[in-house]
Short mmCIF file of C-alpha atoms and ligand atoms in Angstrom, two decimals:
data_model
loop_
_atom_site.label_atom_id
_atom_site.label_comp_id
_atom_site.label_asym_id
_atom_site.label_seq_id
_atom_site.Cartn_x
_atom_site.Cartn_y
_atom_site.Cartn_z
CA UNK A 11 19.14 -5.53 4.66
CA UNK A 12 15.91 -6.36 4.31
CA UNK A 13 14.12 -2.97 5.32
CA UNK A 14 14.76 -0.79 2.50
CA UNK A 15 13.03 2.10 4.19
CA UNK A 16 12.82 2.48 7.80
CA UNK A 17 10.53 5.18 9.30
CA UNK A 18 11.68 5.74 13.16
CA UNK A 19 9.48 7.71 15.27
CA UNK A 20 9.27 10.39 13.19
CA UNK A 21 7.75 13.79 14.42
CA UNK A 22 7.08 16.69 12.29
CA UNK A 23 5.86 20.09 13.95
CA UNK A 24 4.80 23.08 12.25
CA UNK A 25 4.31 26.22 14.32
CA UNK A 26 3.47 23.81 17.40
CA UNK A 27 0.93 21.86 15.53
CA UNK A 28 2.21 18.17 15.41
CA UNK A 29 1.30 16.99 11.87
CA UNK A 30 3.42 13.69 12.01
CA UNK A 31 2.99 12.16 15.29
CA UNK A 32 6.07 9.58 16.20
CA UNK A 33 5.06 7.53 12.92
CA UNK A 34 7.24 4.20 12.68
CA UNK A 35 6.98 1.83 9.88
CA UNK A 36 9.46 -0.08 7.25
CA UNK A 37 9.07 -1.56 3.92
CA UNK A 38 10.54 -4.61 2.88
CA UNK A 39 12.54 -5.30 -0.84
CA UNK A 40 10.22 -5.99 -3.24
CA UNK A 41 7.03 -5.18 -1.03
CA UNK A 42 4.47 -2.44 -1.96
CA UNK A 43 3.52 -0.57 1.12
CA UNK A 44 0.15 1.53 1.26
CA UNK A 45 0.02 4.74 3.57
CA UNK A 46 -3.82 5.18 3.90
CA UNK A 47 -5.37 8.05 5.53
CA UNK A 48 -7.86 10.70 4.59
CA UNK A 49 -7.04 14.24 3.58
CA UNK A 50 -4.87 16.18 6.01
CA UNK A 51 -3.80 12.78 7.62
CA UNK A 52 -0.17 13.88 7.23
CA UNK A 53 0.84 11.00 4.22
CA UNK A 54 2.28 13.98 2.03
CA UNK A 55 3.89 15.44 4.88
CA UNK A 56 5.37 11.88 5.18
CA UNK A 57 6.51 11.57 1.97
CA UNK A 58 8.20 14.94 1.85
CA UNK A 59 10.12 14.15 5.03
CA UNK A 60 11.59 10.59 3.08
CA UNK A 61 12.70 12.64 0.34
CA UNK A 62 14.38 15.39 2.22
CA UNK A 63 11.95 17.96 1.09
CA UNK A 64 10.67 18.82 4.50
CA UNK A 65 12.64 18.71 7.74
CA UNK A 66 12.14 15.86 10.69
CA UNK A 67 11.49 17.44 14.12
CA UNK A 68 11.87 14.21 16.00
CA UNK A 69 13.01 10.83 14.85
CA UNK A 70 15.02 9.75 11.90
CA UNK A 71 14.17 8.22 8.39
CA UNK A 72 16.73 5.48 6.89
CA UNK A 73 16.92 4.70 3.25
CA UNK A 74 19.16 1.40 2.63
CA UNK A 75 20.61 2.01 6.00
CA UNK A 76 21.54 5.59 5.30
CA UNK A 77 20.13 8.08 7.35
CA UNK A 78 18.43 10.96 5.86
CA UNK A 79 19.74 13.42 8.55
CA UNK A 80 23.66 12.62 8.38
CA UNK A 81 23.90 11.02 5.22
CA UNK A 82 21.42 12.55 2.97
CA UNK A 83 23.28 11.99 -0.47
CA UNK A 84 23.93 8.42 -0.24
CA UNK A 85 20.19 7.99 1.27
CA UNK A 86 18.14 9.90 -1.38
CA UNK A 87 20.43 8.41 -4.17
CA UNK A 88 18.38 5.28 -3.73
CA UNK A 89 15.15 7.00 -4.21
CA UNK A 90 12.54 7.59 -6.91
CA UNK A 91 9.75 9.97 -6.33
CA UNK A 92 6.66 10.86 -8.36
CA UNK A 93 5.27 13.61 -5.99
CA UNK A 94 3.02 15.33 -8.46
CA UNK A 95 1.31 15.04 -11.76
CA UNK A 96 4.40 14.69 -13.72
CA UNK A 97 5.29 17.00 -16.29
CA UNK A 98 7.30 16.55 -19.65
CA UNK A 99 8.22 18.47 -22.47
CA UNK A 100 4.86 18.00 -24.66
CA UNK A 101 6.56 18.42 -28.07
CA UNK A 102 9.14 15.66 -27.55
CA UNK A 103 8.32 11.90 -27.41
CA UNK A 104 8.31 10.00 -24.12
CA UNK A 105 11.37 8.38 -25.41
CA UNK A 106 13.38 11.80 -26.07
CA UNK A 107 11.96 12.98 -22.69
CA UNK A 108 13.48 9.95 -20.82
CA UNK A 109 16.56 10.19 -23.05
CA UNK A 110 16.73 14.19 -22.00
CA UNK A 111 15.86 12.98 -18.29
CA UNK A 112 18.70 10.19 -18.19
CA UNK A 113 21.10 12.69 -19.18
CA UNK A 114 21.07 14.39 -15.86
CA UNK A 115 21.22 11.18 -14.13
CA UNK A 116 24.47 8.95 -13.68
CA UNK A 117 24.99 5.67 -15.34
CA UNK A 118 21.35 5.49 -17.14
CA UNK A 119 22.17 3.64 -20.74
CA UNK A 120 20.10 3.41 -23.54
CA UNK A 121 19.64 -0.44 -22.59
CA UNK A 122 18.37 0.65 -19.16
CA UNK A 123 15.73 3.09 -21.03
CA UNK A 124 14.73 0.24 -23.60
CA UNK A 125 14.24 -2.21 -20.35
CA UNK A 126 12.09 0.24 -18.38
CA UNK A 127 10.05 1.06 -21.10
CA UNK A 128 9.08 -2.76 -21.68
CA UNK A 129 8.55 -3.43 -18.15
CA UNK A 130 6.18 -0.74 -18.09
CA UNK A 131 4.87 -1.62 -21.31
CA UNK A 132 5.12 1.69 -23.03
CA UNK A 133 6.44 0.41 -26.40
CA UNK A 134 3.40 1.33 -28.52
CA UNK A 135 3.54 4.87 -27.09
CA UNK A 136 7.03 5.88 -26.39
CA UNK A 137 7.55 7.53 -29.77
CA UNK A 138 4.61 9.41 -29.87
CA UNK A 139 4.60 13.27 -28.35
CA UNK A 140 3.79 13.23 -24.57
CA UNK A 141 1.25 15.98 -25.52
CA UNK A 142 -0.87 13.45 -26.91
CA UNK A 143 -0.82 11.14 -23.65
CA UNK A 144 -3.64 10.30 -21.60
CA UNK A 145 -3.31 11.04 -17.59
CA UNK A 146 -2.43 7.32 -17.22
CA UNK A 147 0.26 7.16 -19.83
CA UNK A 148 1.57 10.35 -18.18
CA UNK A 149 1.88 8.62 -15.19
CA UNK A 150 3.14 5.50 -16.30
CA UNK A 151 6.10 7.68 -18.02
CA UNK A 152 6.63 9.64 -14.73
CA UNK A 153 7.25 6.14 -13.10
CA UNK A 154 9.36 5.10 -15.89
CA UNK A 155 11.33 8.23 -15.46
CA UNK A 156 11.85 7.57 -11.72
CA UNK A 157 12.82 4.22 -11.76
CA UNK A 158 15.69 4.83 -14.45
CA UNK A 159 18.39 4.98 -12.13
CA UNK A 160 17.42 1.81 -10.50
CA UNK A 161 15.99 3.06 -7.16
CA UNK A 162 15.43 0.65 -4.66
CA UNK A 163 12.66 2.84 -3.10
CA UNK A 164 9.87 4.16 -5.18
CA UNK A 165 7.58 6.95 -3.60
CA UNK A 166 4.42 8.06 -5.21
CA UNK A 167 1.77 10.25 -3.91
CA UNK A 168 -1.76 9.39 -4.61
CA UNK A 169 -0.73 8.06 -7.92
CA UNK A 170 -4.19 7.07 -8.49
CA UNK A 171 -6.20 10.17 -8.59
CA UNK A 172 -7.75 11.27 -11.34
CA UNK A 173 -7.63 7.63 -12.97
CA UNK A 174 -10.48 5.58 -14.22
CA UNK A 175 -10.72 1.93 -12.93
CA UNK A 176 -8.97 0.54 -15.68
CA UNK A 177 -5.90 2.84 -15.49
CA UNK A 178 -6.12 1.81 -11.63
CA UNK A 179 -5.67 -1.81 -12.50
CA UNK A 180 -3.04 -1.17 -15.23
CA UNK A 181 -1.07 0.63 -12.57
CA UNK A 182 -1.56 -1.94 -9.80
CA UNK A 183 -0.28 -4.47 -12.82
CA UNK A 184 2.54 -2.64 -13.62
CA UNK A 185 3.72 -1.86 -10.27
CA UNK A 186 3.57 -5.54 -8.88
CA UNK A 187 5.66 -6.10 -12.14
CA UNK A 188 8.31 -3.44 -11.21
CA UNK A 189 8.14 -4.72 -7.34
CA UNK A 190 8.65 -8.47 -8.67
CA UNK A 191 11.19 -7.71 -11.48
CA UNK A 192 13.42 -5.11 -9.87
CA UNK A 193 12.82 -5.99 -6.03
CA UNK A 194 11.81 -2.19 -5.73
CA UNK A 195 10.29 -1.63 -2.51
CA UNK A 196 7.26 0.86 -3.33
CA UNK A 197 5.74 3.40 -0.84
CA UNK A 198 1.95 4.62 -2.33
CA UNK A 199 -0.32 7.18 -0.64
CA UNK A 200 -4.00 7.06 -0.96
CA UNK A 201 -7.30 8.07 0.60
CA UNK A 202 -9.05 5.58 -1.19
CA UNK A 203 -9.39 2.23 0.65
CA UNK A 204 -10.32 0.25 -2.35
CA UNK A 205 -7.75 1.25 -4.40
CA UNK A 206 -5.01 0.76 -2.10
CA UNK A 207 -6.29 -2.77 -1.10
CA UNK A 208 -5.76 -3.62 -4.47
CA UNK A 209 -2.50 -2.45 -5.39
CA UNK A 210 -0.72 -3.03 -1.94
CA UNK A 211 0.75 -5.92 0.16
CA UNK A 212 0.52 -4.15 3.44
CA UNK A 213 -1.07 -1.20 4.75
CA UNK A 214 -0.44 1.52 7.23
CA UNK A 215 -3.24 3.39 8.42
CA UNK A 216 -2.90 6.74 9.30
CA UNK A 217 -5.21 9.52 10.89
CA UNK A 218 -3.92 13.14 12.38
CA UNK A 219 -0.64 11.91 11.78
CA UNK A 220 -0.67 9.14 13.76
CA UNK A 221 0.00 5.44 13.01
CA UNK A 222 -3.15 3.66 14.01
CA UNK A 223 -3.05 0.27 12.41
CA UNK A 224 -0.72 -2.00 9.89
CA UNK A 225 -2.93 -4.32 8.07
CA UNK A 226 -1.27 -7.34 6.19
CA UNK A 227 -3.32 -8.13 2.69
CA UNK A 228 -0.96 -11.27 1.82
CA UNK A 229 -2.03 -12.60 5.50
CA UNK A 230 -5.10 -13.59 4.44
CA UNK A 231 -5.88 -16.60 6.77
CA UNK A 232 -5.17 -14.25 10.09
CA UNK A 233 -8.10 -12.00 8.91
CA UNK A 234 -10.33 -14.66 7.98
CA UNK A 235 -13.70 -14.98 9.47
CA UNK A 236 -15.95 -17.85 9.12
CA UNK A 237 -19.68 -17.72 9.59
CA UNK A 238 -21.77 -20.92 10.66
CA UNK A 239 -25.66 -20.50 10.66
CA UNK A 240 -27.06 -22.93 13.22
CA UNK A 241 -30.13 -23.51 14.86
CA UNK A 242 -29.37 -22.00 18.53
CA UNK A 243 -26.48 -19.30 18.16
CA UNK A 244 -26.38 -18.19 21.74
CA UNK A 245 -25.81 -21.90 22.63
CA UNK A 246 -23.41 -22.65 20.12
CA UNK A 247 -21.29 -19.73 21.37
CA UNK A 248 -21.50 -20.70 24.83
CA UNK A 249 -20.16 -24.23 23.57
CA UNK A 250 -17.59 -22.97 21.14
CA UNK A 251 -16.23 -20.22 23.73
CA UNK A 252 -15.71 -23.17 26.28
CA UNK A 253 -14.12 -25.64 23.68
CA UNK A 254 -11.95 -23.06 21.79
CA UNK A 255 -10.97 -20.42 24.73
CA UNK A 256 -10.26 -17.06 23.25
CA UNK A 257 -11.35 -17.42 19.77
CA UNK A 258 -13.28 -14.07 18.85
CA UNK A 259 -16.94 -14.85 18.54
CA UNK A 260 -19.40 -12.86 17.42
CA UNK A 261 -23.44 -13.68 17.27
CA UNK A 262 -26.25 -12.15 15.41
CA UNK A 263 -29.72 -13.94 14.79
CA UNK A 264 -28.53 -17.57 13.55
CA UNK A 265 -25.15 -16.47 12.75
CA UNK A 266 -21.90 -17.24 14.68
CA UNK A 267 -19.04 -15.44 13.13
CA UNK A 268 -15.42 -16.85 14.47
CA UNK A 269 -12.04 -15.60 13.51
CA UNK A 270 -10.44 -18.92 12.87
CA UNK A 271 -8.06 -20.87 10.53
CA UNK A 272 -9.79 -22.74 8.31
CA UNK A 273 -7.87 -26.21 9.14
CA UNK A 274 -10.24 -25.68 12.42
CA UNK A 275 -13.40 -26.01 10.96
CA UNK A 276 -13.76 -29.81 11.18
CA UNK A 277 -13.19 -29.43 15.13
CA UNK A 278 -15.79 -26.45 15.34
CA UNK A 279 -18.16 -28.99 13.40
CA UNK A 280 -17.86 -31.99 15.63
CA UNK A 281 -18.36 -29.87 18.75
CA UNK A 282 -21.54 -28.68 17.55
CA UNK A 283 -22.85 -32.02 16.69
CA UNK A 284 -21.71 -33.43 19.90
CA UNK A 285 -23.86 -30.40 21.68
CA UNK A 286 -26.94 -31.31 19.73
CA UNK A 287 -26.76 -28.15 17.85
CA UNK A 288 -28.41 -28.27 14.00
CA UNK A 289 -25.59 -26.74 11.51
CA UNK A 290 -26.99 -25.41 8.25
CA UNK A 291 -24.32 -23.56 6.51
CA UNK A 292 -20.62 -22.78 6.53
CA UNK A 293 -19.08 -20.15 4.79
CA UNK A 294 -16.17 -17.78 4.69
CA UNK A 295 -16.49 -13.99 5.30
CA UNK A 296 -13.51 -12.16 4.67
CA UNK A 297 -13.04 -9.03 6.88
CA UNK A 298 -12.51 -6.11 4.26
CA UNK A 299 -9.97 -3.40 4.68
CA UNK A 300 -12.75 -1.21 4.83
CA UNK A 301 -14.34 -3.09 7.94
CA UNK A 302 -10.62 -3.04 9.20
CA UNK A 303 -10.33 0.93 8.37
CA UNK A 304 -13.83 1.81 10.01
CA UNK A 305 -13.06 -0.40 13.55
CA UNK A 306 -9.62 1.45 13.74
CA UNK A 307 -10.85 4.81 12.97
CA UNK A 308 -14.20 4.83 14.82
CA UNK A 309 -16.01 4.98 11.52
CA UNK A 310 -15.90 8.66 11.00
CA UNK A 311 -13.53 9.59 8.46
CA UNK A 312 -14.02 7.80 5.10
CA UNK A 313 -14.19 10.40 2.50
N1 ADP B 423 3.84 23.82 5.25
C1 ADP B 423 2.59 23.68 6.07
N2 ADP B 423 2.17 24.67 6.81
C2 ADP B 423 1.26 24.20 7.90
N3 ADP B 423 0.65 23.14 7.77
C3 ADP B 423 0.78 22.42 6.89
C4 ADP B 423 1.98 22.49 6.15
N4 ADP B 423 2.18 21.43 5.18
C5 ADP B 423 1.06 20.34 5.57
N5 ADP B 423 0.32 20.98 6.83
C6 ADP B 423 -0.90 20.56 7.51
O1 ADP B 423 -0.71 19.18 8.02
C7 ADP B 423 -1.49 18.36 7.76
C8 ADP B 423 -1.58 16.95 7.03
O2 ADP B 423 -0.95 17.64 5.70
P1 ADP B 423 -0.61 16.46 4.47
O3 ADP B 423 0.74 16.07 4.86
O4 ADP B 423 -0.74 17.10 3.15
O5 ADP B 423 -1.85 15.41 4.43
P2 ADP B 423 -2.48 14.28 3.29
O6 ADP B 423 -1.30 14.39 2.48
O7 ADP B 423 -2.27 13.01 4.35
O8 ADP B 423 -3.80 15.01 2.83
C9 ADP B 423 -2.53 18.92 7.35
O9 ADP B 423 -3.58 19.72 8.12
C10 ADP B 423 -2.14 20.21 6.42
O10 ADP B 423 -2.88 21.48 6.34
MG1 MG B 424 -1.40 14.47 0.12
#
């Protein structure tokens, strides 16, 4: 099964208020998916439904093909979750906290603890008491704990809250490592664009509980915008509009912005030259997630 998580037209209503509205998305094995939206968009509620902490009003959620409604036990056995800032026994070491937790989980061996400690780069801190840990280290230990039983889906609700930029970068690096090494599908929520763009492969943008856009960060070429600086941009737009039918072209002063593939640049240049249009510069101007987010949401909900 390629989709570890499948959210199918899920709706959540509380007292007649629709909090999540027919939301659908999926996560593939080894993929890091960001759930992005402003505060109150419904991210936490969606995650609570995925782990069975909140009931589903309509629709269904499948984890490794098991319905959370009809096959809860099997579905939830594949999930690791860090919903709030993780708490530990402060006077025990990180290692003893993991060992203590492992006793409650099925089939977690000492070897597995060692493997996860190494994967998350916790070796240098693991024998220190957790009360000495920074927030970033506590997050890392919480994620280690959630991964001990080899879940195929890891869920993190706003994991970068309170972390400094260095901490966020570290988290991104070790999450990518986890996704790659263990094939874990990771769902991360955030209300911060820049963080999610750095951390995820794909982003589902939600607003008022509704799915408004999916953005594939790994599929860069599809989002690529090439800028041409020309003598007569209006004329150039006319010419290219005819030559490359349907190509999205914007004009501003002497600049021509075209969403296109890089390999089509030579034919655009030829067309411009053949119509005697002066060409000064060509450069790539990738649309940022922020542009896409603003475009999709009407530009009024960034926090
Ligand atoms: N138990 C609840 N009862 C009533 N309203 C709730 C409850 N839980 C969440 N909400 C409302 O649902 C909306 C979405 O909340 P939440 O899922 O926490 O959003 P996010 O995590 O994206 O900030 C908010 O307007 C919130 O006030
Ligand atoms: Mg939340």
